[in-house]
JSON list of C-alpha atoms in Angstrom, two decimals:
[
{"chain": "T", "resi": 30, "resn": "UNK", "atom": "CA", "xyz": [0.00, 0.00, 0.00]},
{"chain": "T", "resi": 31, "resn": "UNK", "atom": "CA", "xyz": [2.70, 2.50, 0.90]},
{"chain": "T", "resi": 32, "resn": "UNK", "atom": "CA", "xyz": [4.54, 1.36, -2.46]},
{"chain": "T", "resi": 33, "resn": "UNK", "atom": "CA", "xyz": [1.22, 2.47, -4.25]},
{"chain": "T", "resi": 34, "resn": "UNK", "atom": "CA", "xyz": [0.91, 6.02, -2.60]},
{"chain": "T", "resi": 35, "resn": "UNK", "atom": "CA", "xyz": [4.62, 6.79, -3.68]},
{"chain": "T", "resi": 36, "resn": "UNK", "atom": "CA", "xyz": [3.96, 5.94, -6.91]},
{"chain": "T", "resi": 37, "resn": "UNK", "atom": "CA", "xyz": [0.68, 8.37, -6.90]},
{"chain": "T", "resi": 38, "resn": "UNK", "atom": "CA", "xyz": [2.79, 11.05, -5.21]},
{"chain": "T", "resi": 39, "resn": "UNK", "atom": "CA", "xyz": [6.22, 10.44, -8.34]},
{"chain": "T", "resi": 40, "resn": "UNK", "atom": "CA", "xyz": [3.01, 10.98, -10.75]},
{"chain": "T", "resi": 41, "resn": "UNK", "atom": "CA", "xyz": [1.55, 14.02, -9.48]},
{"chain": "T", "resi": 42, "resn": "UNK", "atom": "CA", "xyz": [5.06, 15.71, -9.18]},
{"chain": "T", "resi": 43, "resn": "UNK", "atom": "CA", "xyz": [5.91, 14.61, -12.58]},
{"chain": "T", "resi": 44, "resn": "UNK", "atom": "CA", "xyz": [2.46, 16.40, -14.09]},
{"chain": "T", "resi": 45, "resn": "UNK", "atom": "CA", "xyz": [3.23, 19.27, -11.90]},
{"chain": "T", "resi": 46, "resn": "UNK", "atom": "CA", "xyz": [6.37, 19.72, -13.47]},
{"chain": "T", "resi": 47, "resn": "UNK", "atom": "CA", "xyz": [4.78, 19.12, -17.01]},
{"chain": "T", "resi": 48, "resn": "UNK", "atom": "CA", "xyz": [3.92, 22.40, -19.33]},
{"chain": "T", "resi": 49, "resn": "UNK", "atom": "CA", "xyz": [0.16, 22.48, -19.59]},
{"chain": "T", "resi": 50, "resn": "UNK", "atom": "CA", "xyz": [-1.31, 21.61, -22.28]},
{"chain": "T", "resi": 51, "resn": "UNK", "atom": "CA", "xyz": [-3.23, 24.12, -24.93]},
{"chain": "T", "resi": 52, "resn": "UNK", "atom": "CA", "xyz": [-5.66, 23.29, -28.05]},
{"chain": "T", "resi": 53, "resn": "UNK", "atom": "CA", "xyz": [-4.07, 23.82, -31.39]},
{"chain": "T", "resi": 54, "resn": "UNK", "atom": "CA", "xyz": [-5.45, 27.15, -33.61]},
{"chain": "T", "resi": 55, "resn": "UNK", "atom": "CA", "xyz": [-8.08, 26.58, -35.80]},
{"chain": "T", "resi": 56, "resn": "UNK", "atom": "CA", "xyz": [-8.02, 27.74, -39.56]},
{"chain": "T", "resi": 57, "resn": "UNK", "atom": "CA", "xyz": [-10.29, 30.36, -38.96]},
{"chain": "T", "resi": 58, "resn": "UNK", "atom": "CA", "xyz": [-8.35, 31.64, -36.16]},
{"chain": "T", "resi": 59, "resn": "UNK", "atom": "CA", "xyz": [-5.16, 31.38, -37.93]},
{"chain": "T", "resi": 60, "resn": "UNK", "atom": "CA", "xyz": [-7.07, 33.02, -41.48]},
{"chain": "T", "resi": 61, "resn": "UNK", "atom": "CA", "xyz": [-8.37, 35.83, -38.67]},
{"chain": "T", "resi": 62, "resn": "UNK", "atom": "CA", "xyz": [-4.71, 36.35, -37.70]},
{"chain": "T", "resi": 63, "resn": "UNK", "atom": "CA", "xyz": [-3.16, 36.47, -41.22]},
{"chain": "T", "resi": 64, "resn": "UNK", "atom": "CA", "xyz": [-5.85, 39.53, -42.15]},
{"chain": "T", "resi": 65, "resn": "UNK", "atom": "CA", "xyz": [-4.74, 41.24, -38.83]},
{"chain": "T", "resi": 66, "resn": "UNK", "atom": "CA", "xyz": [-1.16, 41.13, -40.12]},
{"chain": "T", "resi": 67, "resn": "UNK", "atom": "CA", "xyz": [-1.98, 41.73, -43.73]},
{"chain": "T", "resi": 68, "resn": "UNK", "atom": "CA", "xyz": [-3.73, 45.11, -43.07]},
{"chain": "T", "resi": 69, "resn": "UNK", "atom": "CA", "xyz": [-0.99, 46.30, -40.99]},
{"chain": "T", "resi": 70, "resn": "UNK", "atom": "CA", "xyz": [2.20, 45.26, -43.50]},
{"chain": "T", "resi": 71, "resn": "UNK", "atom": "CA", "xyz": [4.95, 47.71, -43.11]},
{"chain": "T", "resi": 72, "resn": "UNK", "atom": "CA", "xyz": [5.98, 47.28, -46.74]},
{"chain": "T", "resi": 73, "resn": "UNK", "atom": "CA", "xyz": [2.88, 48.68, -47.91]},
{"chain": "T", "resi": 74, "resn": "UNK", "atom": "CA", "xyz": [3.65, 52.08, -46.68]},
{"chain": "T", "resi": 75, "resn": "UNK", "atom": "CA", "xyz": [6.95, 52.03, -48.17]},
{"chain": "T", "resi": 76, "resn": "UNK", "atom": "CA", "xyz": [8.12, 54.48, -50.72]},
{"chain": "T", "resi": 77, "resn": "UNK", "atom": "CA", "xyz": [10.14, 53.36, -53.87]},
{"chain": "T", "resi": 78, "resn": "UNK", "atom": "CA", "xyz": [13.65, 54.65, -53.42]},
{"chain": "T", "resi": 79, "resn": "UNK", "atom": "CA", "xyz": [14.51, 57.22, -55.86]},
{"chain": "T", "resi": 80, "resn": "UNK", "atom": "CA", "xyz": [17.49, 57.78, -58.11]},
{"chain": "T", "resi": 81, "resn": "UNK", "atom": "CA", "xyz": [18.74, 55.23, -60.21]},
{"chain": "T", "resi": 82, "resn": "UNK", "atom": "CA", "xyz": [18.40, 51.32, -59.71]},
{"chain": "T", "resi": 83, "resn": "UNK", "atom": "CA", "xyz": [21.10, 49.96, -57.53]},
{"chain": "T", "resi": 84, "resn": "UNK", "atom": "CA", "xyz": [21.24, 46.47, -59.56]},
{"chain": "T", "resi": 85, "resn": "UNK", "atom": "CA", "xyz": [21.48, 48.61, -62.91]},
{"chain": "T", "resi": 86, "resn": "UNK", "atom": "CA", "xyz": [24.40, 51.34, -61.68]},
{"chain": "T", "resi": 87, "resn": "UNK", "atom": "CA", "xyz": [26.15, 48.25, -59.82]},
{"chain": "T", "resi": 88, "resn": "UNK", "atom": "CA", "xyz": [26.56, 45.21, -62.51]},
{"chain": "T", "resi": 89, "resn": "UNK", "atom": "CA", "xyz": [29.14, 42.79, -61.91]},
{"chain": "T", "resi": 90, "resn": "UNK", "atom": "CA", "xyz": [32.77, 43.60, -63.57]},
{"chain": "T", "resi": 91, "resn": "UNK", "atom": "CA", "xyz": [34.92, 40.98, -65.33]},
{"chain": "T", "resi": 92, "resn": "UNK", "atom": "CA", "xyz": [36.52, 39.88, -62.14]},
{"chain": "T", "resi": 93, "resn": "UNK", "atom": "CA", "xyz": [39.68, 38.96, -64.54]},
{"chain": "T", "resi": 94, "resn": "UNK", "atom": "CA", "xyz": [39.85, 42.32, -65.41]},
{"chain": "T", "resi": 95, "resn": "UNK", "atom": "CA", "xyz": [40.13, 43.48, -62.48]},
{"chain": "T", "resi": 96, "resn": "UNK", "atom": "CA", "xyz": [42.65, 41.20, -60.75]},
{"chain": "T", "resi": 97, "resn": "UNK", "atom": "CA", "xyz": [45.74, 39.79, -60.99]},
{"chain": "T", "resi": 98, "resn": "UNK", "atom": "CA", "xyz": [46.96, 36.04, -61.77]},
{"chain": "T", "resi": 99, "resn": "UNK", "atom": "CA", "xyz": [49.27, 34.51, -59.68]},
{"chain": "T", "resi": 100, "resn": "UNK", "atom": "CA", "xyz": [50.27, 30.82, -60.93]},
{"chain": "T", "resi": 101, "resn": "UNK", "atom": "CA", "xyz": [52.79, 28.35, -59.51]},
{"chain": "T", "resi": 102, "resn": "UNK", "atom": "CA", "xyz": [53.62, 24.41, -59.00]},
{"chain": "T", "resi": 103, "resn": "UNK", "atom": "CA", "xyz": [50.08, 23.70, -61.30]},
{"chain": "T", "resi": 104, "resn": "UNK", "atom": "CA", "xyz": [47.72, 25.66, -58.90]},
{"chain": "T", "resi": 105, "resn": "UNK", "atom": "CA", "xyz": [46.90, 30.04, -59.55]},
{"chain": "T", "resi": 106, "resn": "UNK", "atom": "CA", "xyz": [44.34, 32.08, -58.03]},
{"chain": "T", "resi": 107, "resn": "UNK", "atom": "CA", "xyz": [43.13, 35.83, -58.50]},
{"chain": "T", "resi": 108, "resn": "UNK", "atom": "CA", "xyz": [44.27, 38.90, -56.58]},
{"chain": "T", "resi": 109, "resn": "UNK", "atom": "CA", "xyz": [42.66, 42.55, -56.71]},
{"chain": "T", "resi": 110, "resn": "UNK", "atom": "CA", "xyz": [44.51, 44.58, -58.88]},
{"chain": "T", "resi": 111, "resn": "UNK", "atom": "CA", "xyz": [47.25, 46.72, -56.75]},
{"chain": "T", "resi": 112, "resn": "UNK", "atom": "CA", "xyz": [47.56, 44.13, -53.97]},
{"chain": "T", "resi": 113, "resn": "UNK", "atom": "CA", "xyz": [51.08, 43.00, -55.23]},
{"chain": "T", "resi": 114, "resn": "UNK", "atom": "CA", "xyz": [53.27, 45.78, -53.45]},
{"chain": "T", "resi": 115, "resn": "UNK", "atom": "CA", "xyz": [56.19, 44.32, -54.57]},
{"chain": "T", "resi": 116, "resn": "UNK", "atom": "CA", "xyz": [57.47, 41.68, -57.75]},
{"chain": "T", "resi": 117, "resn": "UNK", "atom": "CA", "xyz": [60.88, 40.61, -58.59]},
{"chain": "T", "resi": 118, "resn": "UNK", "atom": "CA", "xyz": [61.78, 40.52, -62.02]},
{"chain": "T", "resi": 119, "resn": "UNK", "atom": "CA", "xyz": [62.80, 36.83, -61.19]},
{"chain": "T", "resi": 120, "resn": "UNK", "atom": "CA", "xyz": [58.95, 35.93, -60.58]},
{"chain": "T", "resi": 121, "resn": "UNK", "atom": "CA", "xyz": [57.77, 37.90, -63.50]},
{"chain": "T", "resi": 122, "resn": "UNK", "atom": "CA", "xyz": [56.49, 34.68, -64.95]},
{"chain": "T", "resi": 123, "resn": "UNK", "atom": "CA", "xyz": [54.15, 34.01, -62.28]},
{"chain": "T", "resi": 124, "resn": "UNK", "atom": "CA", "xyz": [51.92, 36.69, -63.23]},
{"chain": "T", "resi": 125, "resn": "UNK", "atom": "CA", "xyz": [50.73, 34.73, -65.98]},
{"chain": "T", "resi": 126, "resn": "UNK", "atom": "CA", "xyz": [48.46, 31.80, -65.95]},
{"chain": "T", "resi": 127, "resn": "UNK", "atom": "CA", "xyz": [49.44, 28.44, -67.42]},
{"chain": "T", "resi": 128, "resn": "UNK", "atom": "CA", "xyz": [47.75, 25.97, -69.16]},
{"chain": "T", "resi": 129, "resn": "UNK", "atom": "CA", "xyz": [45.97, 23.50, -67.17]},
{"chain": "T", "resi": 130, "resn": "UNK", "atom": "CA", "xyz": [46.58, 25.00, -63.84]},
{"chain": "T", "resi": 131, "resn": "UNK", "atom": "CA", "xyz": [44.08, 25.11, -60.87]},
{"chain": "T", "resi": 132, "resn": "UNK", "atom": "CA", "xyz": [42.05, 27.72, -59.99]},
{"chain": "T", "resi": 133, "resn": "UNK", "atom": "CA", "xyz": [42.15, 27.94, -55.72]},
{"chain": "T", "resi": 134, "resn": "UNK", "atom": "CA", "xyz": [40.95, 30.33, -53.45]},
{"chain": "T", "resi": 135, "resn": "UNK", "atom": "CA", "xyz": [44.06, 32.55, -52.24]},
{"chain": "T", "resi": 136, "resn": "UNK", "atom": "CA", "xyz": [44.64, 30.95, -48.67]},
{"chain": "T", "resi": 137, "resn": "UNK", "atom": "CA", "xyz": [44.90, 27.72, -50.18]},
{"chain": "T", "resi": 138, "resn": "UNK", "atom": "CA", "xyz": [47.67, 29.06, -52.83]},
{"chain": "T", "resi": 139, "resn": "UNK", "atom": "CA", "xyz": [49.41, 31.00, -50.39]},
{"chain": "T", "resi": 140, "resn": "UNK", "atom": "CA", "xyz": [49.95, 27.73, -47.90]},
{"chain": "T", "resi": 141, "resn": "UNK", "atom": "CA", "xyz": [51.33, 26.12, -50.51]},
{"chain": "T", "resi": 142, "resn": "UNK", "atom": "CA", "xyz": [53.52, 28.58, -51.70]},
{"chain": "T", "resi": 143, "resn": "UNK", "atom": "CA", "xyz": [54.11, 30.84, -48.63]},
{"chain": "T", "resi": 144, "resn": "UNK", "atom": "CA", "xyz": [58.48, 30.46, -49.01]},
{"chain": "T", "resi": 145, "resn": "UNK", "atom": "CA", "xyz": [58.32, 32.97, -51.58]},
{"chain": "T", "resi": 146, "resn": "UNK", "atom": "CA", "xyz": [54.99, 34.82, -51.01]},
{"chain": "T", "resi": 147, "resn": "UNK", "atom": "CA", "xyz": [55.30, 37.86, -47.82]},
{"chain": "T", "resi": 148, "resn": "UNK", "atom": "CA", "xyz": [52.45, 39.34, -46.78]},
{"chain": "T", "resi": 149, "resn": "UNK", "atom": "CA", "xyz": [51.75, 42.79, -45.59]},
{"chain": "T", "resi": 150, "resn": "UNK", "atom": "CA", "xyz": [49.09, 43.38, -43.38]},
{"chain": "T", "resi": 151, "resn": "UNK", "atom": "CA", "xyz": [47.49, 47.00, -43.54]},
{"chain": "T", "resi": 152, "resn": "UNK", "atom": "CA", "xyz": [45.01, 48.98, -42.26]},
{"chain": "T", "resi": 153, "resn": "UNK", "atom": "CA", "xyz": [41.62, 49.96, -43.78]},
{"chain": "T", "resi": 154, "resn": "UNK", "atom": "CA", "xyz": [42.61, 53.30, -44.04]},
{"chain": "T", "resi": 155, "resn": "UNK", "atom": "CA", "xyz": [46.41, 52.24, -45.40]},
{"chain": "T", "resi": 156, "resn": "UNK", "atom": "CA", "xyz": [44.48, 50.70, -48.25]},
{"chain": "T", "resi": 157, "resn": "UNK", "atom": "CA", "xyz": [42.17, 53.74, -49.04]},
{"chain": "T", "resi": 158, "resn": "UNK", "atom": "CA", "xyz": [44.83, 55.63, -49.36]},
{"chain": "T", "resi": 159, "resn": "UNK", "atom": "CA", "xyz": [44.25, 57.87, -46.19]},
{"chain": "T", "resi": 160, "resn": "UNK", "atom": "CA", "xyz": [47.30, 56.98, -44.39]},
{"chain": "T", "resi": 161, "resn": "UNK", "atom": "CA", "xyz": [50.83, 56.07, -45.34]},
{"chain": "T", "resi": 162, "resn": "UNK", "atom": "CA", "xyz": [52.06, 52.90, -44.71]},
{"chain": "T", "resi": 163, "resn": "UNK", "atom": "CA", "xyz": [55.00, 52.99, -42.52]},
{"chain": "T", "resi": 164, "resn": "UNK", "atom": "CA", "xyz": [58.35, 53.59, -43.40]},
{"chain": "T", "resi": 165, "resn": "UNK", "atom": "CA", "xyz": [60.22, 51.09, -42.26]},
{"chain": "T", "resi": 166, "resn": "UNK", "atom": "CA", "xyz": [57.47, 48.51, -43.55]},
{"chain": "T", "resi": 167, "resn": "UNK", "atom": "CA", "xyz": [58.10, 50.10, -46.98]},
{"chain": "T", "resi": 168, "resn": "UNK", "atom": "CA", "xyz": [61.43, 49.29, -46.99]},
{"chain": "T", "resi": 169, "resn": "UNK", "atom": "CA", "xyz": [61.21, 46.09, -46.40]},
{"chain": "T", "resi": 170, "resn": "UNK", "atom": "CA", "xyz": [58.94, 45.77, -49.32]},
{"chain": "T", "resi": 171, "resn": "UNK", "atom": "CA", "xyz": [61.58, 47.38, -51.22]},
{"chain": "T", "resi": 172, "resn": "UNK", "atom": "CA", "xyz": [64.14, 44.90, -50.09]},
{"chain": "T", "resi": 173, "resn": "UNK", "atom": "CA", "xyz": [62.18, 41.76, -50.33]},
{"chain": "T", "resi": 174, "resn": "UNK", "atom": "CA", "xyz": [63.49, 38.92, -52.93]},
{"chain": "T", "resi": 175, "resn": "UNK", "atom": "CA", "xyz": [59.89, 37.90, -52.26]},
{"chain": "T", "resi": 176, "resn": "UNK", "atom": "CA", "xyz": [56.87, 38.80, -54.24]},
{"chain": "T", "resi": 177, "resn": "UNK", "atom": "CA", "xyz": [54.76, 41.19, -51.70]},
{"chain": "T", "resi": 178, "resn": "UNK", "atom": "CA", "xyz": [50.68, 41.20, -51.17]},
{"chain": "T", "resi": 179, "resn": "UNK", "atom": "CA", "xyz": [49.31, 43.37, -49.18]},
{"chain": "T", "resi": 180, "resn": "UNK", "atom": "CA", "xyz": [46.35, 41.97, -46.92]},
{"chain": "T", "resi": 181, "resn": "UNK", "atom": "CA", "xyz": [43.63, 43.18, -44.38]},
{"chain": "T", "resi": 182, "resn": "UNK", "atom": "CA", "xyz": [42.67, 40.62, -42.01]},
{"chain": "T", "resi": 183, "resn": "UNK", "atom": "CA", "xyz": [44.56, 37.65, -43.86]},
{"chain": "T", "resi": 184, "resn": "UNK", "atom": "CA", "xyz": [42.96, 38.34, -47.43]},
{"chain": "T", "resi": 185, "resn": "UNK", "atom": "CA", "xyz": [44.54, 40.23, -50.38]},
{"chain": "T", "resi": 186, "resn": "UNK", "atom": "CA", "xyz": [43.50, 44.27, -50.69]},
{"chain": "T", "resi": 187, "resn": "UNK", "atom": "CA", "xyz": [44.13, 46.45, -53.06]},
{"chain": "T", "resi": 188, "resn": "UNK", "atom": "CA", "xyz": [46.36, 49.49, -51.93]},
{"chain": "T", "resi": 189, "resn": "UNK", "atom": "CA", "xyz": [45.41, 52.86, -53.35]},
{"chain": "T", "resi": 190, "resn": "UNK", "atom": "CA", "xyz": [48.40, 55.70, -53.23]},
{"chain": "T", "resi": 191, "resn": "UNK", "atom": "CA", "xyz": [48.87, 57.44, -50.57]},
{"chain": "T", "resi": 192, "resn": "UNK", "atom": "CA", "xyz": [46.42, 61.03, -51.12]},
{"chain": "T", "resi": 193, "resn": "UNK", "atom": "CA", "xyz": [48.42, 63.79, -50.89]},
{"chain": "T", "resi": 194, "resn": "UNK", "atom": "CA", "xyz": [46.78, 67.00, -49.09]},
{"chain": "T", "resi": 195, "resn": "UNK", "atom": "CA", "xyz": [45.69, 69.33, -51.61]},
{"chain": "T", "resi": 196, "resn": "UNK", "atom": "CA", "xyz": [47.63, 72.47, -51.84]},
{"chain": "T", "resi": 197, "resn": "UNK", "atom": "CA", "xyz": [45.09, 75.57, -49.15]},
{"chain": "T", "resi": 198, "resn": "UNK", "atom": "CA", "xyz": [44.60, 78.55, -51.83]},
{"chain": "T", "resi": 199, "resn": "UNK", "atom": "CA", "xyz": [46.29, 81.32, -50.16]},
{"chain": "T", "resi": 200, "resn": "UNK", "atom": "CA", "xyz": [43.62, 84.12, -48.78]},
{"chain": "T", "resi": 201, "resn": "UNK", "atom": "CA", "xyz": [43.93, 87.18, -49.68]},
{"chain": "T", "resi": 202, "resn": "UNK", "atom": "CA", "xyz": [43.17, 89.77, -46.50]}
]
């Protein structure tokens, strides 16, 4: 008898601790619902966005056009254009792509050909052009027998020249 009320007692705890139960939404509550939210859509009070169409003004570029081909050992991949800082006339053949190579994405080239690939890691603003890249860095570009890409956060960027401050018109008092 005692093993019976224990038992009772484990089942009421166990329903107590249960989520109650609720009766699943009929179609015409859901269809109610949907008319609710269909009279109130935000995208309906939307204006179109003037100027010109974004997907005209911005079509896609030959990406070949603008990058450069790196291609060594059977495998190449693409750069932007202006990422290699720095090419030795020794490598100048490796700016060309060669029959039959493989196309790989640019981490997997530069693992397998990181001896004679240095990277330079720079700064957004380096790359726009805003702020010099340091001098010390530059001559080590300079000096490298490797050929130099310039990265931001481990990929290849392209490296605008530096802007130089535009001349203030002298005022006349």
């Amino acid at each position: 008898m005692a093993a019976a009320v224990l038992v009772l007692g484990c089942i009421q705890m166990a329903r107590a601790d249960q989520p109650q139960m609720r009766d699943a939404a009929t179609h015409d509550q859901l269809v109610q619902k949907l008319r609710k939210v269909s009279q109130n859509d935000p995208m309906k009070n939307m204006e179109p966005a003037k100027g010109e169409d974004p997907s005209v003004v911005n079509r896609p570029k030959d990406i070949l056009a603008e990058s450069d081909v790196i291609c060594f050992g059977g495998y190449a991949t693409l750069v932007p254009k202006r990422a290699i800082l720095m090419q030795p006339e020794s490598m100048s053949d490796r700016s060309k792509i060669k029959p039959g190579a493989k196309l790989v994405p640019w981490m997997d080239f530069f693992t397998r050909n990181r001896a004679w690939i240095t990277t330079v890691e720079v700064s957004r603003s380096q790359a726009e052009g805003n702020e010099v890249i340091a001098e010390d860095t530059r001559k080590r570009i300079t000096e490298s027998a490797n050929l130099v890409i310039a990265t931001y956060q481990g990929g290849p960027i392209s490296v605008l020249p530096p802007k130089t401050p535009q001349p203030k018109a002298a005022t006349k008092p």
